[in-house]
Coordinates of C-alpha atoms in Angstrom, one line a residue:
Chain A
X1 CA 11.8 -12.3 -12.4
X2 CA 10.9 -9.4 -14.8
X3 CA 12.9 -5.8 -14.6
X4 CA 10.4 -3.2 -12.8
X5 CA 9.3 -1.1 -15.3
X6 CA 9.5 2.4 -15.4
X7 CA 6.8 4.6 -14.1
X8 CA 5.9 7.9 -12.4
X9 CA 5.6 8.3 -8.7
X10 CA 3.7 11.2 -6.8
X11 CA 4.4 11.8 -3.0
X12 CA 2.1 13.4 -1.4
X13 CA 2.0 16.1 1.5
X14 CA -1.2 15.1 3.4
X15 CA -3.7 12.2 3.3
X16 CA -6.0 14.8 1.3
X17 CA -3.2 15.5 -1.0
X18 CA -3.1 11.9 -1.6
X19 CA -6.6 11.9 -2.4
X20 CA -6.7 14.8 -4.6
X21 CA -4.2 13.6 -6.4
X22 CA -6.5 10.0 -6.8
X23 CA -9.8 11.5 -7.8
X24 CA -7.5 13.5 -10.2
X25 CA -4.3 12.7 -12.3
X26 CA -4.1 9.6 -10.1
X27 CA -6.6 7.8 -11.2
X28 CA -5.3 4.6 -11.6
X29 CA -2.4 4.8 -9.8
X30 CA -0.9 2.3 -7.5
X31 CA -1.1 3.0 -3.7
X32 CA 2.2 1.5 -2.4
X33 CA 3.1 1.9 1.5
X34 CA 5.1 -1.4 2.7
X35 CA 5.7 -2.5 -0.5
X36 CA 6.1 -6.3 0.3
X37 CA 3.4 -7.3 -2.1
X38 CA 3.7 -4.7 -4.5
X39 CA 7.3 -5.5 -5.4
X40 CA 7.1 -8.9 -5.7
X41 CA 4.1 -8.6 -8.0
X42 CA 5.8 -6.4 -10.4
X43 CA 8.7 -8.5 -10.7
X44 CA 6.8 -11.2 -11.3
X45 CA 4.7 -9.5 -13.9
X46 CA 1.4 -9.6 -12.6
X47 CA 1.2 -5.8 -12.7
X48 CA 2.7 -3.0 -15.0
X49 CA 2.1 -0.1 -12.9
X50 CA 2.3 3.7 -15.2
X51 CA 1.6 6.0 -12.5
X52 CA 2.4 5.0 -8.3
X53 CA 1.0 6.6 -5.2
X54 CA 4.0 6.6 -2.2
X55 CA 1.8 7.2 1.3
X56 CA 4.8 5.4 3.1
X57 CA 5.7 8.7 5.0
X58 CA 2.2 9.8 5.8
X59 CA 2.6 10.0 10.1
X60 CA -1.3 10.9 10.2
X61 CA -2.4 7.7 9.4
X62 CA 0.2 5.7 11.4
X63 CA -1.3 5.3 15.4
X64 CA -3.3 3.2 17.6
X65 CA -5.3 4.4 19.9
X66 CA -7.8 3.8 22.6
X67 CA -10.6 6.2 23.4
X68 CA -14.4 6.0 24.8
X69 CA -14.1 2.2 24.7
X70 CA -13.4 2.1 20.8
X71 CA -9.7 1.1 19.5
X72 CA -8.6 3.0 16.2
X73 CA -5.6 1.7 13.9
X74 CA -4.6 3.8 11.0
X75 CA -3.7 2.5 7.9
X76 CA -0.6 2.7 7.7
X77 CA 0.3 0.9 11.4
X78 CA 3.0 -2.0 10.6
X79 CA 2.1 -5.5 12.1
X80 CA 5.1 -4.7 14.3
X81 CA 3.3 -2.1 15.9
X82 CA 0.3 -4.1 15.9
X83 CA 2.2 -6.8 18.0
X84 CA 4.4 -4.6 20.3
X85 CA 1.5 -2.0 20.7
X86 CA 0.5 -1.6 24.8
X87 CA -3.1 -1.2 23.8
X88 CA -3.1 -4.8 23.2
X89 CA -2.7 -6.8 26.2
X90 CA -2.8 -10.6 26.9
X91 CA -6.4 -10.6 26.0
X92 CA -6.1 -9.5 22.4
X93 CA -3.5 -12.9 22.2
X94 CA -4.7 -13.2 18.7
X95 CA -2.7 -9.7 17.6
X96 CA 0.0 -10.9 19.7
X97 CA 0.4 -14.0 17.8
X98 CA 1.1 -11.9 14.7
X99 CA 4.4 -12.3 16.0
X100 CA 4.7 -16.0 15.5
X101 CA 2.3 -16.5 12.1
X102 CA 2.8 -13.2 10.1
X103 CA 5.5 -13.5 8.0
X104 CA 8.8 -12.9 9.1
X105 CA 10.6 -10.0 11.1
X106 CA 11.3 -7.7 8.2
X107 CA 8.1 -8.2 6.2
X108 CA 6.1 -7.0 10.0
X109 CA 8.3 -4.2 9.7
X110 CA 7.4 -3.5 6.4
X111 CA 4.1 -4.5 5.4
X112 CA 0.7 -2.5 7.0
X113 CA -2.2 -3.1 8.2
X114 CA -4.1 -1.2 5.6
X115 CA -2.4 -2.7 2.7
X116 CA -2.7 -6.2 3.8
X117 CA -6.6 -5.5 3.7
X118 CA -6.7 -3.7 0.9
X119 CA -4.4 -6.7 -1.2
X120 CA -7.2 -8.9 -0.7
X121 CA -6.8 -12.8 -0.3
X122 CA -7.2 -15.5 2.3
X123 CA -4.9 -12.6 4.7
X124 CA -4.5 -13.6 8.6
X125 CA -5.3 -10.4 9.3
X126 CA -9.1 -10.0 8.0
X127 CA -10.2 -12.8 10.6
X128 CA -8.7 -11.6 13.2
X129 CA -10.3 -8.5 12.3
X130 CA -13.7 -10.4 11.7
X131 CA -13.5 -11.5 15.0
X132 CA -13.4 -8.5 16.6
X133 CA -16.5 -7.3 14.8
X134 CA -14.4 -4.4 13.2
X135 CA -15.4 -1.6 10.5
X136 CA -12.9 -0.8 8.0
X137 CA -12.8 3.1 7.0
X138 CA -12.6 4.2 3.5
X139 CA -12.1 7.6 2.0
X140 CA -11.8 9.2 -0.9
X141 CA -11.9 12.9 -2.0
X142 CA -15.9 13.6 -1.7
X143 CA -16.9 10.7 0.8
X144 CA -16.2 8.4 3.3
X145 CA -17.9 4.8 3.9
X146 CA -17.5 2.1 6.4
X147 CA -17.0 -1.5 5.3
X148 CA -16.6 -4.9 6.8
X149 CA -13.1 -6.4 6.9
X150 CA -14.2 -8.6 3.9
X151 CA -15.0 -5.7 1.7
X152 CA -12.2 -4.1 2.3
X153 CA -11.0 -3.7 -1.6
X154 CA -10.7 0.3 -2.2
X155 CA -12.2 1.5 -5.5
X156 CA -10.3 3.6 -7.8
X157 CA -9.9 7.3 -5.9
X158 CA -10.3 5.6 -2.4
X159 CA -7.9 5.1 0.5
X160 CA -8.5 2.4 3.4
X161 CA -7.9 5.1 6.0
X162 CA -8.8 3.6 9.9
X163 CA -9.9 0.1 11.2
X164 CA -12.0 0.5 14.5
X165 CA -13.5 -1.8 17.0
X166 CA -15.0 -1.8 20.2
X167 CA -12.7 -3.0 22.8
X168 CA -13.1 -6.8 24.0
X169 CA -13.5 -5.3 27.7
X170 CA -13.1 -7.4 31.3
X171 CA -13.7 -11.3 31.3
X172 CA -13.1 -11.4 27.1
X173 CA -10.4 -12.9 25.4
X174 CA -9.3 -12.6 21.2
X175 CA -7.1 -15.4 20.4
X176 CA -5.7 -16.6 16.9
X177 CA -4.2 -20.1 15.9
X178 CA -3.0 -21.1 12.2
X179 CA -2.2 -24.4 10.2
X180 CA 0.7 -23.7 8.3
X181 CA 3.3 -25.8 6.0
X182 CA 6.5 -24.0 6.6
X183 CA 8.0 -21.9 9.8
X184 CA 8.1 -18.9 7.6
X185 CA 5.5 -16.8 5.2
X186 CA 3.9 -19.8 5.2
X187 CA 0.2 -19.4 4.0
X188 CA -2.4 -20.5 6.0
X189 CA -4.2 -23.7 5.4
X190 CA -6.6 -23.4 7.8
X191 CA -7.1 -20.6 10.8
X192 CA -9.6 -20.2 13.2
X193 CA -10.1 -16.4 15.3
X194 CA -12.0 -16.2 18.0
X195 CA -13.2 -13.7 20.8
X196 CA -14.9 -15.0 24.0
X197 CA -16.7 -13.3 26.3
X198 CA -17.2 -15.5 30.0
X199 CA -20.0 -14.0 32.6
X200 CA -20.5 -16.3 35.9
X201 CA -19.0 -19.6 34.7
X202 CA -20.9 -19.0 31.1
X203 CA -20.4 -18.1 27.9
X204 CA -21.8 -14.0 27.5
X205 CA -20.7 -13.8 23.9
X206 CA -18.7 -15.7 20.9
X207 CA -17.2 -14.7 17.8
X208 CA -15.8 -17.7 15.7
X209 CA -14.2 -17.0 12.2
X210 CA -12.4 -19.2 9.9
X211 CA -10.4 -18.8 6.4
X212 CA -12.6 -21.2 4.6
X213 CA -16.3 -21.4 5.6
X214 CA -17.5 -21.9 2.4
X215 CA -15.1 -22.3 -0.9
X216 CA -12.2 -19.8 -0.2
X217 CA -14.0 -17.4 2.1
X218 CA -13.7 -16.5 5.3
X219 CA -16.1 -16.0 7.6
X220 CA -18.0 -16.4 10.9
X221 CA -19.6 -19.7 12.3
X222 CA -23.3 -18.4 13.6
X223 CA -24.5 -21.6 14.5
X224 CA -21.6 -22.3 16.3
X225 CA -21.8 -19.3 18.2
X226 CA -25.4 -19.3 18.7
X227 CA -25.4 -23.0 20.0
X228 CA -22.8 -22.2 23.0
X229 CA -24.1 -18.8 24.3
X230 CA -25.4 -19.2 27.0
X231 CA -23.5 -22.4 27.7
X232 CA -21.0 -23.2 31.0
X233 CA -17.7 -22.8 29.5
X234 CA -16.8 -26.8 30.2
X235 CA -20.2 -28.0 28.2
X236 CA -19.5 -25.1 25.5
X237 CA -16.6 -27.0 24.3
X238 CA -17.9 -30.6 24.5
X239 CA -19.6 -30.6 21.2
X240 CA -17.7 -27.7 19.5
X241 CA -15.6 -30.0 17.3
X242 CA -18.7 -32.0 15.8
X243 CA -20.4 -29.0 14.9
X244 CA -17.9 -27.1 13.4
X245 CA -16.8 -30.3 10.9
X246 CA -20.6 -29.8 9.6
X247 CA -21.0 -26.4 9.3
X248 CA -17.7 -25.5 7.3
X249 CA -17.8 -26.5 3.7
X250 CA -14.4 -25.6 2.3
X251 CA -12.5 -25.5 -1.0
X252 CA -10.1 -28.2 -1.1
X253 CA -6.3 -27.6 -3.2
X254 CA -2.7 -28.9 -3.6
X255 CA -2.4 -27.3 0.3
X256 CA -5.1 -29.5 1.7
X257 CA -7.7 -31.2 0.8
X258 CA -11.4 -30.3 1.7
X259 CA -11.7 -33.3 4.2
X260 CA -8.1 -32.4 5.0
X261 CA -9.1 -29.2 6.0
X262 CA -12.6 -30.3 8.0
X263 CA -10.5 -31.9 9.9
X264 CA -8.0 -29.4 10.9
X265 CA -10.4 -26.9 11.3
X266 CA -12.4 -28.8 14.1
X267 CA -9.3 -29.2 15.8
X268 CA -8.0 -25.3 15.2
X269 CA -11.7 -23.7 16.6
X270 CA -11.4 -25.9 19.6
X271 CA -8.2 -25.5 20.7
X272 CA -8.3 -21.5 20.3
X273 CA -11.5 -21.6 22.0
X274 CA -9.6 -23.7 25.4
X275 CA -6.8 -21.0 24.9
X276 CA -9.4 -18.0 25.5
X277 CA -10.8 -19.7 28.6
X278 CA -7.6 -20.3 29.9
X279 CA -6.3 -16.8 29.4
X280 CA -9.5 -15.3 30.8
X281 CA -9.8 -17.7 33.7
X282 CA -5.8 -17.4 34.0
X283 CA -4.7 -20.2 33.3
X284 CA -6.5 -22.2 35.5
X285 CA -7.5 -25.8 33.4
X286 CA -10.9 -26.5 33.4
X287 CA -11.8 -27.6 30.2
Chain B
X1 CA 8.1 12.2 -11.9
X2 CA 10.4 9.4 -12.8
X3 CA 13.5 11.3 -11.1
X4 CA 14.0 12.6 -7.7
X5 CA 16.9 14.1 -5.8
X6 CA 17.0 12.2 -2.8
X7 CA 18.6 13.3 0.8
X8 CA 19.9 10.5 3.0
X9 CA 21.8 9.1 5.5
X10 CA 24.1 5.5 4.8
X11 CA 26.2 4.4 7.4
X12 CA 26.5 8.1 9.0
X13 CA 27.4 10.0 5.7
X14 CA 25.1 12.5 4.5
X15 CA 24.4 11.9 0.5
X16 CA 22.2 13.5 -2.1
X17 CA 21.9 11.0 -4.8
X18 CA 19.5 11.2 -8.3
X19 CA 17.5 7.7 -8.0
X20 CA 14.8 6.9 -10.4
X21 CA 11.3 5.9 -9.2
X22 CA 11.7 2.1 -10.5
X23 CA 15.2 1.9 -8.5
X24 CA 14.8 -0.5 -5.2
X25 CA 17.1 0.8 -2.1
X26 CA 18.9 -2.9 -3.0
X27 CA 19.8 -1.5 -6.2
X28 CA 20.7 1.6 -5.0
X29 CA 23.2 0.6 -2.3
X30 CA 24.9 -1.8 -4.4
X31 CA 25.3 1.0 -7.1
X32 CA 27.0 3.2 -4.4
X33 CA 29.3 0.9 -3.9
X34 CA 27.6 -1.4 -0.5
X35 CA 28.3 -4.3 -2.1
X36 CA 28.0 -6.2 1.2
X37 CA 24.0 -5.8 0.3
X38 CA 23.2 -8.9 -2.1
X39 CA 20.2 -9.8 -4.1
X40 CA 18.6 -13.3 -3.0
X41 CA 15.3 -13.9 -3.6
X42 CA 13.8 -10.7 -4.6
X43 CA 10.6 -11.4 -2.9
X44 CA 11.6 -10.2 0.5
X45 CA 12.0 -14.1 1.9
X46 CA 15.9 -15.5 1.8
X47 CA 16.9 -11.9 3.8
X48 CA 20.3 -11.5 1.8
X49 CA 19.3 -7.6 0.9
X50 CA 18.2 -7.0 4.8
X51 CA 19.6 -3.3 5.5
X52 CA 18.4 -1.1 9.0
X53 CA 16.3 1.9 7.7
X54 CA 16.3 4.2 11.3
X55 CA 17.4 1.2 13.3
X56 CA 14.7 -1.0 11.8
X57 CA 15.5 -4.2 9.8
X58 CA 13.8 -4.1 5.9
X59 CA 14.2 -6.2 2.9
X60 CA 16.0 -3.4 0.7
X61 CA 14.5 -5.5 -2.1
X62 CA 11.4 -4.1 -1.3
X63 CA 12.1 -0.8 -0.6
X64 CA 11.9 1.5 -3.5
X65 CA 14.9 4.1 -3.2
X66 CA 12.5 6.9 -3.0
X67 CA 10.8 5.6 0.3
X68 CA 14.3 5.9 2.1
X69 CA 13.8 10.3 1.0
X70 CA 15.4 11.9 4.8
X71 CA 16.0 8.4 6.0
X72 CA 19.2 6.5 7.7
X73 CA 20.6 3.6 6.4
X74 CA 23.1 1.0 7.8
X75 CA 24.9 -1.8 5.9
X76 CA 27.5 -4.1 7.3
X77 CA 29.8 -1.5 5.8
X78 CA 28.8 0.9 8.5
X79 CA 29.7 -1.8 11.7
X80 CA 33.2 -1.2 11.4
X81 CA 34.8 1.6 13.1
X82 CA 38.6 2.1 11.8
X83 CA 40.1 -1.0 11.5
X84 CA 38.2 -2.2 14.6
X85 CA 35.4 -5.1 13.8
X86 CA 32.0 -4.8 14.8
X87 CA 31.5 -7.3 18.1
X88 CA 29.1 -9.8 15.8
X89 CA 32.2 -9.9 13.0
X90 CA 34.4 -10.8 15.5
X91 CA 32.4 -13.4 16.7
X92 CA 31.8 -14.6 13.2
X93 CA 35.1 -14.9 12.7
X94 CA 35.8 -17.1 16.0
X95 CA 33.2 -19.6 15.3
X96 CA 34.0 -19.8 11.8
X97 CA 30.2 -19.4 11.2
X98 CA 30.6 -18.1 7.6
X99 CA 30.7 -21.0 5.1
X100 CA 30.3 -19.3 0.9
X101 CA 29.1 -16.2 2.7
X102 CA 26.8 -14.6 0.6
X103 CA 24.0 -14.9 3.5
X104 CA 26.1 -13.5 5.9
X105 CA 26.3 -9.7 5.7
X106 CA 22.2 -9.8 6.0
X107 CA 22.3 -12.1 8.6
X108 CA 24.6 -9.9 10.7
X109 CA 22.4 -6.9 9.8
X110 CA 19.3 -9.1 11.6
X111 CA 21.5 -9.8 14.3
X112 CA 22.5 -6.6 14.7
X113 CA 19.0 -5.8 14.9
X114 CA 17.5 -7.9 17.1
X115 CA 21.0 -7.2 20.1
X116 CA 19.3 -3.8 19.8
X117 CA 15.9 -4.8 21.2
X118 CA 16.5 -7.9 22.8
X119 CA 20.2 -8.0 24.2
X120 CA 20.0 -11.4 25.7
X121 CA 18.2 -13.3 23.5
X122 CA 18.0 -16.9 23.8
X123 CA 18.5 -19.8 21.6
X124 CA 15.3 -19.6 20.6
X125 CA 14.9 -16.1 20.0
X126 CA 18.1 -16.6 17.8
X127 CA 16.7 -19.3 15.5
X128 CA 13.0 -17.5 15.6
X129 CA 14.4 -14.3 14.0
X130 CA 16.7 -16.3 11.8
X131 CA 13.7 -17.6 9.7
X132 CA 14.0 -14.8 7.2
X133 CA 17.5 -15.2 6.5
X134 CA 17.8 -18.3 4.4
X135 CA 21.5 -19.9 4.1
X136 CA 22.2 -22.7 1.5
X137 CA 25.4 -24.2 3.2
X138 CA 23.2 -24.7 6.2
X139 CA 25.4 -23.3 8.8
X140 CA 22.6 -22.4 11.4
X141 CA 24.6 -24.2 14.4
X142 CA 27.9 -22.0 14.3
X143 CA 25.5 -19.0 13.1
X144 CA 23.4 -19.4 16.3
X145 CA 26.4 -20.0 18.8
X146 CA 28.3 -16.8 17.1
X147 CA 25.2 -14.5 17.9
X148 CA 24.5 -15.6 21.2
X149 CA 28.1 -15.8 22.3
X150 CA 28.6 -12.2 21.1
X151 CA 25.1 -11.3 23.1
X152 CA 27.2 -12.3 26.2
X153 CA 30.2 -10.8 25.5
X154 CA 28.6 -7.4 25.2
X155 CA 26.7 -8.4 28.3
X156 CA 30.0 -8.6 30.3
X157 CA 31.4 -5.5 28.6
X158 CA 29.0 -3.3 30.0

C-alpha cells in the first residue's frame, strides 16, 4: 500500500458550484463522495489524483422520491438509504437485497449510488438498475443529457446528478439474486435482475438482465423476455432455463469459467423469476 | 487548498484541528491521541478503523479528514463515562471475548451501532453485521454471546 499523495481539494457550496468549478479550474479533478473506491485505488497506486472534488456534503442531491408515478434517486443516496428507503416496498425485493449482497454495513453507509455508477465495472447496482428500465442524469455546467445505466461514465466537467424510473406499479415485482465466493464484498460471479409484471394468470411484461451476456457486459435477455410474454406464469418458467444457457455467451476467468458460469446463470434467472411470482402472487407456490 | 481548519465534534468535545487534504479521519484520530482506532486493511474490509460519524458506522480508513468538516465522531474512547464501562465492555470483559485485541475496539464500535437500530438483535443479525469486522484469533463465538448478552441486559434495564 502506497502513501496518498498530496493534492488540492475544492468543496463546493452548491451542485452548480461544483460544476463551475469542473468546467473550470477543475478540470480534471477527482469527484469523491463515499470514498470507498477512491481510497483504496490511491493507495494502491492506480491513481495519482492533483486536484479532488469533495460533493460528500451536498444535501441537494441526497433524496428519493416518488411523484407522478416516476421514482427519483439523487446521486449522492447511500445504498443504506436505498435499502431502508419506504419508497421501496416488498416489490422492489431486488433494492432490498442490497442489504444482503452489497458489500458490507459500513461500505452501504459509505459508498453512493452515483459513484458506484459512475466507477464503472461489472457493479450490482447497474442491473438492477437495467431492470428497471432506468435513465441516468448527467450534468455539467452548459447541459444536461440522459444515459442508460451502462453509459453511465461522466466525462470530464460532468456530474451523474439523478437516476429515475417509472415505478413497477400493482401486480409487478423487481427481484435481485447473486453468485458470490465469499459472505462479504464478494464480487459477483454471476447475477441475474429481473422485473415481472403478471396480468390474469400471465405474464404482462419482463425485464431480465444479467452481468455477463456477452464477454463482461451486462445486459438484458430480449429473447428471453419476448418468448414468455404473453405466457401463463407456470409455462413461462418451464423452458426458461434452456433458453437462457443459449442465449448468454460469457467471458470465462479465474472466478468461473464460461461453462461455469452458463450454468449458474440458468439457474440464477430462474430462481429470481419463481421469487417475483411468489412475491406478487404472495407467496402462494405455483410454479 | 491542501490545508483546512476543520470544526468537529470527537467523543463530545468540540475541536478545531489543521488537517491536510491527503489526511484519512483514521489518521487523524490516531494523531489526536484515539489510539483505540487501528489500521487493518486499508481498503475498508477487516473493519479495525470503524468509527460512528453522527451515529453512523464508517471505515475511518476511507474517510478523508476533511469529509468529517461540522461532523461528530465517536471512538471507543468516547463509551466510557468516568470510570464507569460502556455496557458492551462490560460484557466483553465477562465472556472473555477479547483474545490479541486489536479487532476489538472496531468491533464494539459496530456493535454499538447496530444496539442503536436493532436493540434485540438475534444471532443472526449478530454474525450478519459481523462480516466487516475481520478477527485473526477467530473468536466469533464469545464475540457473538458478549453482544447479544449485553442486548438483553439493556433490554431488562429499561
Amino acid at each position: 500500500m502506497r502513501e496518498i499523495p498530496d493534492f488540492d481539494i475544492y468543496i463546493p457550496s452548491s451542485l452548480s458550484d461544483a460544476l463551475d468549478y469542473l468546467s473550470n479550474e477543475g478540470k480534471e479533478a477527482f469527484v469523491i463522495a463515499g470514498c470507498t473506491d477512491f481510497i483504496p485505488m490511491v493507495k494502491r497506486g492506480r491513481i495519482r489524483p492533483i486536484k479532488v472534488l469533495d460533493i460528500s456534503h451536498l444535501r441537494e442531491l441526497r433524496y428519493i422520491t416518488l411523484d407522478s408515478g416516476f421514482i427519483k434517486i439523487g446521486a449522492l443516496t447511500t445504498i443504506s438509504d436505498l435499502v431502508n428507503s419506504p419508497v421501496f416496498d416488498n416489490r422492489y425485493g431486488g433494492i432490498k437485497s442490497l442489504e444482503r449482497y452489497f458489500g458490507v454495513i459500513t461500505t452501504r453507509n459509505m459508498a453512493t449510488v452515483g459513484g458506484n455508477l459512475a466507477s464503472g465495472g461489472e457493479r450490482d447496482l447497474i442491473q438492477i438498475f437495467l431492470a428497471l428500465d432506468a435513465q441516468v442524469k448527467i450534468r455539467s455546467l452548459q447541459n444536461e443529457r440522459v444515459t442508460s445505466p451502462t453509459e453511465a461514465k461522466p466525462n470530464l466537467g460532468e456530474l451523474i446528478t439523478e437516476i429515475t424510473f417509472k415505478d413497477i406499479g400493482a401486480d409487478s415485482c423487481m427481484e435481485f439474486s447473486k453468485f458470490e465466493k465469499r459472505a462479504a464484498n464478494g464480487i459477483s460471479v454471476c447475477t441475474a435482475a429481473v422485473t415481472l409484471k403478471i396480468s390474469d394468470n400471465l405474464v404482462e411484461d419482463v425485464k431480465i438482465v444479467v452481468n455477463r451476456v456477452k464477454g463482461r457486459e451486462p445486459g438484458r435477455l430480449y429473447r428471453v423476455e419476448e418468448s414468455i410474454i404473453g405466457k401463463r406464469i407456470e409455462d413461462a418458467i418451464n423452458d426458461v432455463d434452456i433458453m437462457v444457457k443459449s442465449e448468454v455467451d460469457p467471458a470465462g476467468d479465474f472466478r468461473g469459467s464460461k461453462k461455469f458460469r452458463k450454468e449458474i446463470t440458468k439457474v440464477l434467472v430462474k430462481r429470481t423469476l419463481i421469487k417475483c411470482i411468489r412475491t406478487i402472487t404472495g407467496g402462494v407456490d405455483r410454479v | 487548498m491542501k490545508f483546512l481548519n476543520l470544526r468537529l465534534k470527537i467523543n463530545g468535545e468540540e475541536k478545531i484541528i489543521r488537517v491536510g487534504s491527503r489526511e484519512r479521519l483514521l489518521d487523524l484520530l490516531r494523531r489526536l491521541g484515539y489510539k483505540s482506532v487501528k489500521e487493518g486493511c486499508s481498503t475498508g474490509d477487516c473493519g479495525s478503523c470503524n468509527v460512528l460519524v453522527d451515529g453512523v458506522l464508517v471505515n475511518s480508513c476511507l474517510m478523508l479528514a476533511i469529509q468529517a468538516r461540522n461532523r461528530e465522531i465517536t471512538t471507543v474512547e468516547g463509551f466510557v463515562t468516568g470510570r464507569k464501562l460502556h455496557p458492551l465492555q462490560e460484557s466483553f470483559l465477562e465472556f472473555a471475548a477479547s483474545q490479541c485485541g486489536y479487532c476489538i475496539p472496531g468491533i464494539l464500535v459496530t456493535a454499538e451501532y447496530l444496539l442503536s437500530v436493532n436493540p434485540n438483535p438475534s444471532e443472526e443479525e449478530i454474525r450478519r453485521i459481523l462480516v466487516g469486522n475481520i478477527c485473526r484469533c477467530g473468536g466469533y463465538t464469545k464475540i457473538v454471546e458478549a453482544i447479544r448478552t449485553a442486548s438483553l441486559l439493556s433490554r431488562e434495564r429499561r
